[in-house]
Coordinates of C-alpha atoms in Angstrom, one line a residue:
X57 CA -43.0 23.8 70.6
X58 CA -46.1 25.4 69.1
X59 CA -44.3 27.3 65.7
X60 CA -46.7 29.5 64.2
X61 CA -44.8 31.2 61.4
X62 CA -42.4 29.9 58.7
X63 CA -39.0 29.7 58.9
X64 CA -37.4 31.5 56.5
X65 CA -33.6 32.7 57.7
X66 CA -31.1 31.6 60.4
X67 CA -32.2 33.5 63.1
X68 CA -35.5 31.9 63.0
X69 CA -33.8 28.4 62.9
X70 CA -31.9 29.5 66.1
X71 CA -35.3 30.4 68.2
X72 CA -37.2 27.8 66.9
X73 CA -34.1 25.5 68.2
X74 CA -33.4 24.1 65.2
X75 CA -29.5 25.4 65.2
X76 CA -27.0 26.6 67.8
X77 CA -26.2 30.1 68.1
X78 CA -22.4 29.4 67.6
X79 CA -23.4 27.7 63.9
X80 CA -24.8 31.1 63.1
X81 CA -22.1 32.4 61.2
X82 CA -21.3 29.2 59.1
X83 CA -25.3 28.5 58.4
X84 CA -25.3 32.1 56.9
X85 CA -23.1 31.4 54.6
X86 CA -25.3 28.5 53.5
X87 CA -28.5 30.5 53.3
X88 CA -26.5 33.4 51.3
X89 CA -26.4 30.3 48.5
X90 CA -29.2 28.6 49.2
X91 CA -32.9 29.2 50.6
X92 CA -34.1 28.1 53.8
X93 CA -38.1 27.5 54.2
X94 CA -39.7 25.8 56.8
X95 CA -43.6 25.8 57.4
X96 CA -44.7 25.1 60.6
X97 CA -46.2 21.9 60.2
X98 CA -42.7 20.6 59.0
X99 CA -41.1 22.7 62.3
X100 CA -43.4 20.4 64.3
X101 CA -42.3 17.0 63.0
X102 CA -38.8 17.8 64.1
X103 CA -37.4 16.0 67.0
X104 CA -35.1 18.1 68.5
X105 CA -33.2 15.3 70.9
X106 CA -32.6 13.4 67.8
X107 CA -29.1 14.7 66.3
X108 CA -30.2 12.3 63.3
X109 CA -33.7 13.1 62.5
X110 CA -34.3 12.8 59.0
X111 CA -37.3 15.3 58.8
X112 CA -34.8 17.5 60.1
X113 CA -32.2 16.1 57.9
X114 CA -34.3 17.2 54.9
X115 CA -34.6 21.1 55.7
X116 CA -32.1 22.2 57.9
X117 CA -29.6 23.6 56.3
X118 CA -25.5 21.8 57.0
X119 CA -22.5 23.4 56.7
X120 CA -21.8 20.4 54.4
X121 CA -23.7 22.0 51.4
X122 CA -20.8 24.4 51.2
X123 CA -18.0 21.3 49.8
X124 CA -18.8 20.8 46.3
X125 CA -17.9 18.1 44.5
X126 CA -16.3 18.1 41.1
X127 CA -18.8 16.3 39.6
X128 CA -21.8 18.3 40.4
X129 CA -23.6 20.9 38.2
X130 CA -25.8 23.7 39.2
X131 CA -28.2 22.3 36.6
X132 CA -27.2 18.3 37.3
X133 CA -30.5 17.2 35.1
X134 CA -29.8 18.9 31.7
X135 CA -32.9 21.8 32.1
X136 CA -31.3 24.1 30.1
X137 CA -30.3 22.2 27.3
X138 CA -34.0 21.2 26.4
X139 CA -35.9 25.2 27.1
X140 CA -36.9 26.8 24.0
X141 CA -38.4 29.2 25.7
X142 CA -38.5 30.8 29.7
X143 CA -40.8 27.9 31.3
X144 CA -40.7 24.9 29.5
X145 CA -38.5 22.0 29.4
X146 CA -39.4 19.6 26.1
X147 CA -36.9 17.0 26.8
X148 CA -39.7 13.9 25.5
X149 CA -41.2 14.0 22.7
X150 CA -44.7 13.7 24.1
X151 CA -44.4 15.3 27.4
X152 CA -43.4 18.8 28.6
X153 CA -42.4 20.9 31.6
X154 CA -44.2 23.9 32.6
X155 CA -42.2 25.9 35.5
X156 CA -44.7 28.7 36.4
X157 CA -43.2 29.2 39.5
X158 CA -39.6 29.1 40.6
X159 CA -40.4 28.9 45.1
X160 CA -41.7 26.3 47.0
X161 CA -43.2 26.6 50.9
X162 CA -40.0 24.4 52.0
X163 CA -36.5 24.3 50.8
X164 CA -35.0 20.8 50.6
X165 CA -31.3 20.3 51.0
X166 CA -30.7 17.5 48.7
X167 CA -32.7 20.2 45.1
X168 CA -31.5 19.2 42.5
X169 CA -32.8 23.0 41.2
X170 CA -31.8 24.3 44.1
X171 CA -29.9 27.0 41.8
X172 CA -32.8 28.1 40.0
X173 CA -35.5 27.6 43.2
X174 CA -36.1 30.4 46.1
X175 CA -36.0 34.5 46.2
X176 CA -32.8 34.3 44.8
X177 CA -34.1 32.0 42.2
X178 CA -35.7 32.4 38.3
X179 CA -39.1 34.0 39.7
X180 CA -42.5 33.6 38.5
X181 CA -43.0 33.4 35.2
X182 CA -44.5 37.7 34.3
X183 CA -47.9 37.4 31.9
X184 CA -45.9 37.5 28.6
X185 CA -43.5 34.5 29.5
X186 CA -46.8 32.5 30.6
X187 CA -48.8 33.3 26.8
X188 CA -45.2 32.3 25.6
X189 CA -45.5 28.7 27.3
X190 CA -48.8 28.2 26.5
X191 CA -48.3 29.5 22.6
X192 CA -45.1 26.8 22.6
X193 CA -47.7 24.2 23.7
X194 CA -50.3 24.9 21.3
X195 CA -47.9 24.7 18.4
X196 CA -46.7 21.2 19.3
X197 CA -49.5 18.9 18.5
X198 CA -47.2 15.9 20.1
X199 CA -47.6 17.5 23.6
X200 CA -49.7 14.8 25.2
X201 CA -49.0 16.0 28.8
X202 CA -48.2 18.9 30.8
X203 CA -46.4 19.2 33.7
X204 CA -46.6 21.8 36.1
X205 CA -43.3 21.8 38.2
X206 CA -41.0 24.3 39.5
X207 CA -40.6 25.4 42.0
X208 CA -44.0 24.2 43.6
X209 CA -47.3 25.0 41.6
X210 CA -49.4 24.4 44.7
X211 CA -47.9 27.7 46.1
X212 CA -50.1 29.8 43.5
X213 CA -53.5 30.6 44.4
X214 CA -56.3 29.0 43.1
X215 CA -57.2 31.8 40.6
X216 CA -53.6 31.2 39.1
X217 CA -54.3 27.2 38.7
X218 CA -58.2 27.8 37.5
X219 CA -56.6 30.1 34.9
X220 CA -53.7 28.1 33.7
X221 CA -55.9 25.0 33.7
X222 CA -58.6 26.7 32.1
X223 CA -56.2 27.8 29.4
X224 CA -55.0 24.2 28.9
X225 CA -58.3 22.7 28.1
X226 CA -58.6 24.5 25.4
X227 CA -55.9 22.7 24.0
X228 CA -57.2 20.0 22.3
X229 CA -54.2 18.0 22.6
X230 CA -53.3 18.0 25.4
X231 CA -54.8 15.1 27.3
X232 CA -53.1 14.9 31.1
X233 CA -51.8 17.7 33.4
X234 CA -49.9 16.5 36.2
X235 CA -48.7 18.6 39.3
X236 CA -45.5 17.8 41.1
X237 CA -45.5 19.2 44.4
X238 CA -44.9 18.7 49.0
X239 CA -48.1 20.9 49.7
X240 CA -50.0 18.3 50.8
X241 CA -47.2 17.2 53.3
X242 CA -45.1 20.8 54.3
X243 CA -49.0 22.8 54.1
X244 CA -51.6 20.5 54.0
X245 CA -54.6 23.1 54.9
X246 CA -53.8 24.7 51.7
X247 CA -55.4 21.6 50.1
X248 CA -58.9 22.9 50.6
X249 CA -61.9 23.2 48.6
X250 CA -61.0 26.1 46.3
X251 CA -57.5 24.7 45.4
X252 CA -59.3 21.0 44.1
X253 CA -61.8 22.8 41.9
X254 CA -59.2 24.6 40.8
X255 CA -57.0 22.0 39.6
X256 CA -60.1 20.3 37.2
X257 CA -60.9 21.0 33.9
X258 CA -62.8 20.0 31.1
X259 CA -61.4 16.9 29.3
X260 CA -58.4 16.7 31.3
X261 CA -57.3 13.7 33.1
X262 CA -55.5 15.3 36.3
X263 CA -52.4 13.9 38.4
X264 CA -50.9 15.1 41.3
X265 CA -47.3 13.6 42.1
X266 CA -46.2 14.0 46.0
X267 CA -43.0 14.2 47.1
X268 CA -42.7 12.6 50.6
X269 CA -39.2 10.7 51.8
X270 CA -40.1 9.2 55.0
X271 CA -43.0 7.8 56.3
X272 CA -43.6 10.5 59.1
X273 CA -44.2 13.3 57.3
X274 CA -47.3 11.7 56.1
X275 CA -49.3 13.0 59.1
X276 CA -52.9 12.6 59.6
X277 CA -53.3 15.9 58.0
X278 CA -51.6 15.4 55.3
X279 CA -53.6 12.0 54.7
X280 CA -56.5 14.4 55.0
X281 CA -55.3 16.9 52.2
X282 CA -54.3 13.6 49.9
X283 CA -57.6 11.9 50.5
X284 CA -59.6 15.4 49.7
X285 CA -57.8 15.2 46.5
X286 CA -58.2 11.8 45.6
X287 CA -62.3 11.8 46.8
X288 CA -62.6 15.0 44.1
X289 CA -61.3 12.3 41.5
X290 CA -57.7 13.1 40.7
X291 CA -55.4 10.3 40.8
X292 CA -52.4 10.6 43.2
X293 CA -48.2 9.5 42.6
X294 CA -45.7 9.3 44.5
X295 CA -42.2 10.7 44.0
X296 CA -39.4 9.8 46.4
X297 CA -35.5 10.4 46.7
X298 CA -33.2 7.8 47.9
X299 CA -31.3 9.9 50.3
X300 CA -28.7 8.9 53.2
X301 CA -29.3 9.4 56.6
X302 CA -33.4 9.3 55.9
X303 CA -34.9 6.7 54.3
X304 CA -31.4 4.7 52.9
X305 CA -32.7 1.6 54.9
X306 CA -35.3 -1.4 53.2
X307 CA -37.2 -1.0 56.3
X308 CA -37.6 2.5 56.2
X309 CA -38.4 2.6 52.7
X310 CA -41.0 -0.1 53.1
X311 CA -42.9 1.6 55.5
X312 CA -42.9 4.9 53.6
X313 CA -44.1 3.2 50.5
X314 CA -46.6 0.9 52.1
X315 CA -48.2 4.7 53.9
X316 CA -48.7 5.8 50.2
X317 CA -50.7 2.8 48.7
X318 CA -52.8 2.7 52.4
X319 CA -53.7 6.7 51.1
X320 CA -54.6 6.0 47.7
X321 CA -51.1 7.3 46.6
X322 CA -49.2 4.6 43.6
X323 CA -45.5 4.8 44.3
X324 CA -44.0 5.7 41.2
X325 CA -40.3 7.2 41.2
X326 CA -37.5 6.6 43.2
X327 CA -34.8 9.0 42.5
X328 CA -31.3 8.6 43.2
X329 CA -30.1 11.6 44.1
X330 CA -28.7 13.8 41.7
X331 CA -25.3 15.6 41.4
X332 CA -26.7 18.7 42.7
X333 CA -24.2 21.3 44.6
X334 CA -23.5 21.0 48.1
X335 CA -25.2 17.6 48.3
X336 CA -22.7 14.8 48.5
X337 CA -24.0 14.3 51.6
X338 CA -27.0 12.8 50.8
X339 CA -25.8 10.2 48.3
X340 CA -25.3 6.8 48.2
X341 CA -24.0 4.7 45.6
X342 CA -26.2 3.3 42.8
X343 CA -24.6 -0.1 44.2
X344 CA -26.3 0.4 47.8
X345 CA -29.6 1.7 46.5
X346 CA -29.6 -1.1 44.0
X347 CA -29.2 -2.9 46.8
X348 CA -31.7 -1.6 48.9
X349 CA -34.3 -1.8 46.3
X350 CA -33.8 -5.4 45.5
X351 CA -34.4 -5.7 49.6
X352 CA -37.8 -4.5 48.7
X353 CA -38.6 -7.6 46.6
X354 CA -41.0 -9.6 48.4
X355 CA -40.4 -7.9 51.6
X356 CA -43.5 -5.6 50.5
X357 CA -46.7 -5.8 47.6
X358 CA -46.3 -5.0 44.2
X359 CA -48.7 -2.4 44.5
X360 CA -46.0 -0.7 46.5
X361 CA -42.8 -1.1 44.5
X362 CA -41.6 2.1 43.4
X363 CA -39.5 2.5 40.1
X364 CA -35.8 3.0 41.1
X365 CA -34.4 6.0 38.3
X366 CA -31.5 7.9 37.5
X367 CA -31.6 11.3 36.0
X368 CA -28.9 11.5 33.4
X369 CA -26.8 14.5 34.0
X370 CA -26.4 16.5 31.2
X371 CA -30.2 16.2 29.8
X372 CA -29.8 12.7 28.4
X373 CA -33.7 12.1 30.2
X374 CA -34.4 9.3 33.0
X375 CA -32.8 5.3 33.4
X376 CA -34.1 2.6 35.1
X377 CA -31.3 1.4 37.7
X378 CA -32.6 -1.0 39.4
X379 CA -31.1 -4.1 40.0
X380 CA -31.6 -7.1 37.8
X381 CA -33.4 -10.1 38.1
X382 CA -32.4 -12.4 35.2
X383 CA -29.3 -12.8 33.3
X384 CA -29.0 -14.7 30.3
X385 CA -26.6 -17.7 30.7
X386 CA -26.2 -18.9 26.9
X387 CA -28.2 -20.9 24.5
X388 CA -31.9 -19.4 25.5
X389 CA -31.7 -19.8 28.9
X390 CA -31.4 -17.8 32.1
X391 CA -30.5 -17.8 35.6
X392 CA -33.2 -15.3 37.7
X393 CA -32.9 -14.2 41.3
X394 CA -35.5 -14.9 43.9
X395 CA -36.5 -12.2 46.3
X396 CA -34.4 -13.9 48.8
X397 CA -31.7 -14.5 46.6
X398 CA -31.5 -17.6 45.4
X399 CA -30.7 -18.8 41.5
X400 CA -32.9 -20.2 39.5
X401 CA -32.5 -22.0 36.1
X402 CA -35.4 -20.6 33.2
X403 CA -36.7 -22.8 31.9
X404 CA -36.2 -25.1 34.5
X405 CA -32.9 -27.7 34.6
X406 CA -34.6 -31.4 34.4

């Protein structure tokens, strides 16, 4: 099916064939809560025999967003509790947030800001909130890095990005920008010339951080749009979530991680999913991905081995859950775990 335009309500989800007209009703009262975005090139990647495809999985919206859990919080990750003003998040001491744009080209089911993110969300930050931001940033000497997050900051255009990055080199102390985004996967022709220059500046050390969850949506054009940005010189991460249904298998995982290091893309995070609304669906236990990730052990590189984090609800910042290695077993020593599970004694039993 050759989709041409984005997807951006229920009836379009309905002639692309991406929903059944009798789910019409119930999937509006989804999208009255939540946004639905599709771009084509996601549209594409859908296999539409497959009641279990996990690109679809992703961005079509389920009537099971609508059953929330007691334990989940329109802001599961603590935003609010570390703004100290519209736009920044200062939840490290070294590190901040900058959210200069509150919609993204797709909608994921399983955002964990999926509150704050879409037309019904927080907007784009107006002139006065920006000089705010930026005043915030030059007053905190300890601000090493910036983030640029939202929302997704690949949406703006590149005049937006030259400007915002032009303003941040002149702030001395700020050493590293990083971008968080899915352009290069959901849009990857928006990753053209223009939009690189625009993300350099002068002694700033950039980072972009793409979020992909399963191998396929790594496309060759998407390869294209990562390797354009890594040839210009800006180093690329990877960001992943640990989601049921896509990508809760080692095998899976192992394929989608080994894609990134063949691009020039270092896995980095592995999130489990947080206690968003509506997403219950999604997540598995800290005991299966633990499990999961330990399955990744030797099974694939180093190079490849993403770090396995929880998000703290309530703004307590990130944890490393993966499972453990080595325990201690008294008097100095240890008994460690292979990669295929077997026990060994450190140091060594004679």
């Amino acid at each position: 099916m050759n989709v041409v335009k984005p997807i951006k309500s229920v009836d379009d989800l309905v002639k692309a064939g991406l929903a059944a007209s009798a789910d019409r009703a119930t999937l509006e009262e989804v999208a009255a809560r939540y946004a639905i975005a599709l771009t084509p090139v996601i549209s594409r990647l859908i296999d539409r025999t497959d009641p279990d495809d996990p690109i679809a999985r992703q961005f079509v919206p389920d009537i099971a967003e609508l059953t929330i859990a007691s334990e989940e919080r329109a802001d599961p990750i603590g935003d609010h509790a570390h703004s100290p003003v519209e736009g920044i998040v200062h939840r490290y001491p070294d590190r901040v947030l900058l959210k200069a744009v509150h919609v993204c080209p797709v909608y994921c089911r399983f955002c964990f800001r999926r509150e704050m993110v879409g037309p019904q969300g927080l907007g784009t930050l107006d002139a006065a909130a920006m000089q705010a931001a930026f005043d915030y940033i030059r007053g905190h000497e300890e601000i090493w890095e910036v983030i640029l997050t939202g929302g997704d900051p690949l949406v703006l255009s590149p005049r937006r990005l030259h400007d915002i990055m032009e303003t941040l080199a002149g702030i001395a102390h700020v050493k590293i920008v990083r971008f968080h985004t899915r352009v290069p996967v959901v849009d990857p022709e928006r990753i053209d010339a223009a939009l690189v220059a625009a993300l350099k500046a002068s002694g700033k050390t950039v980072y972009v951080a793409l979020h992909a969850n399963h191998v396929r949506e790594l496309t060759m054009e998407a390869r294209a749009a990562c390797a354009r940005l890594v040839d210009a010189g800006i180093a690329m991460l990877s960001q992943s979530v640990l989601l049921k249904g896509v990508n809760d298998d080692p095998d899976v995982l192992a394929a989608l991680m080994k894609a990134f290091v063949e691009i020039r893309v270092k896995p980095y995070y592995l999130h489990h999913p947080d206690l968003a609304p509506g997403t219950g669906h999604f997540r598995v236990t800290i005991e299966e991905g633990q499990e999961i990730v330990a399955a990744l052990r030797g099974r694939i590189s180093g190079l490849c081995q993403p770090t396995y984090i929880l998000d703290i609800p309530g703004g307590h910042g990130k944890a490393v859950i993966s499972g453990s290695a080595i325990r201690a077993t008294g008097d100095g020593c240890y008994s460690i775990t292979d990669y295929r599970g077997g026990e060994h004694s450190y140091p060594p039993a004679d």
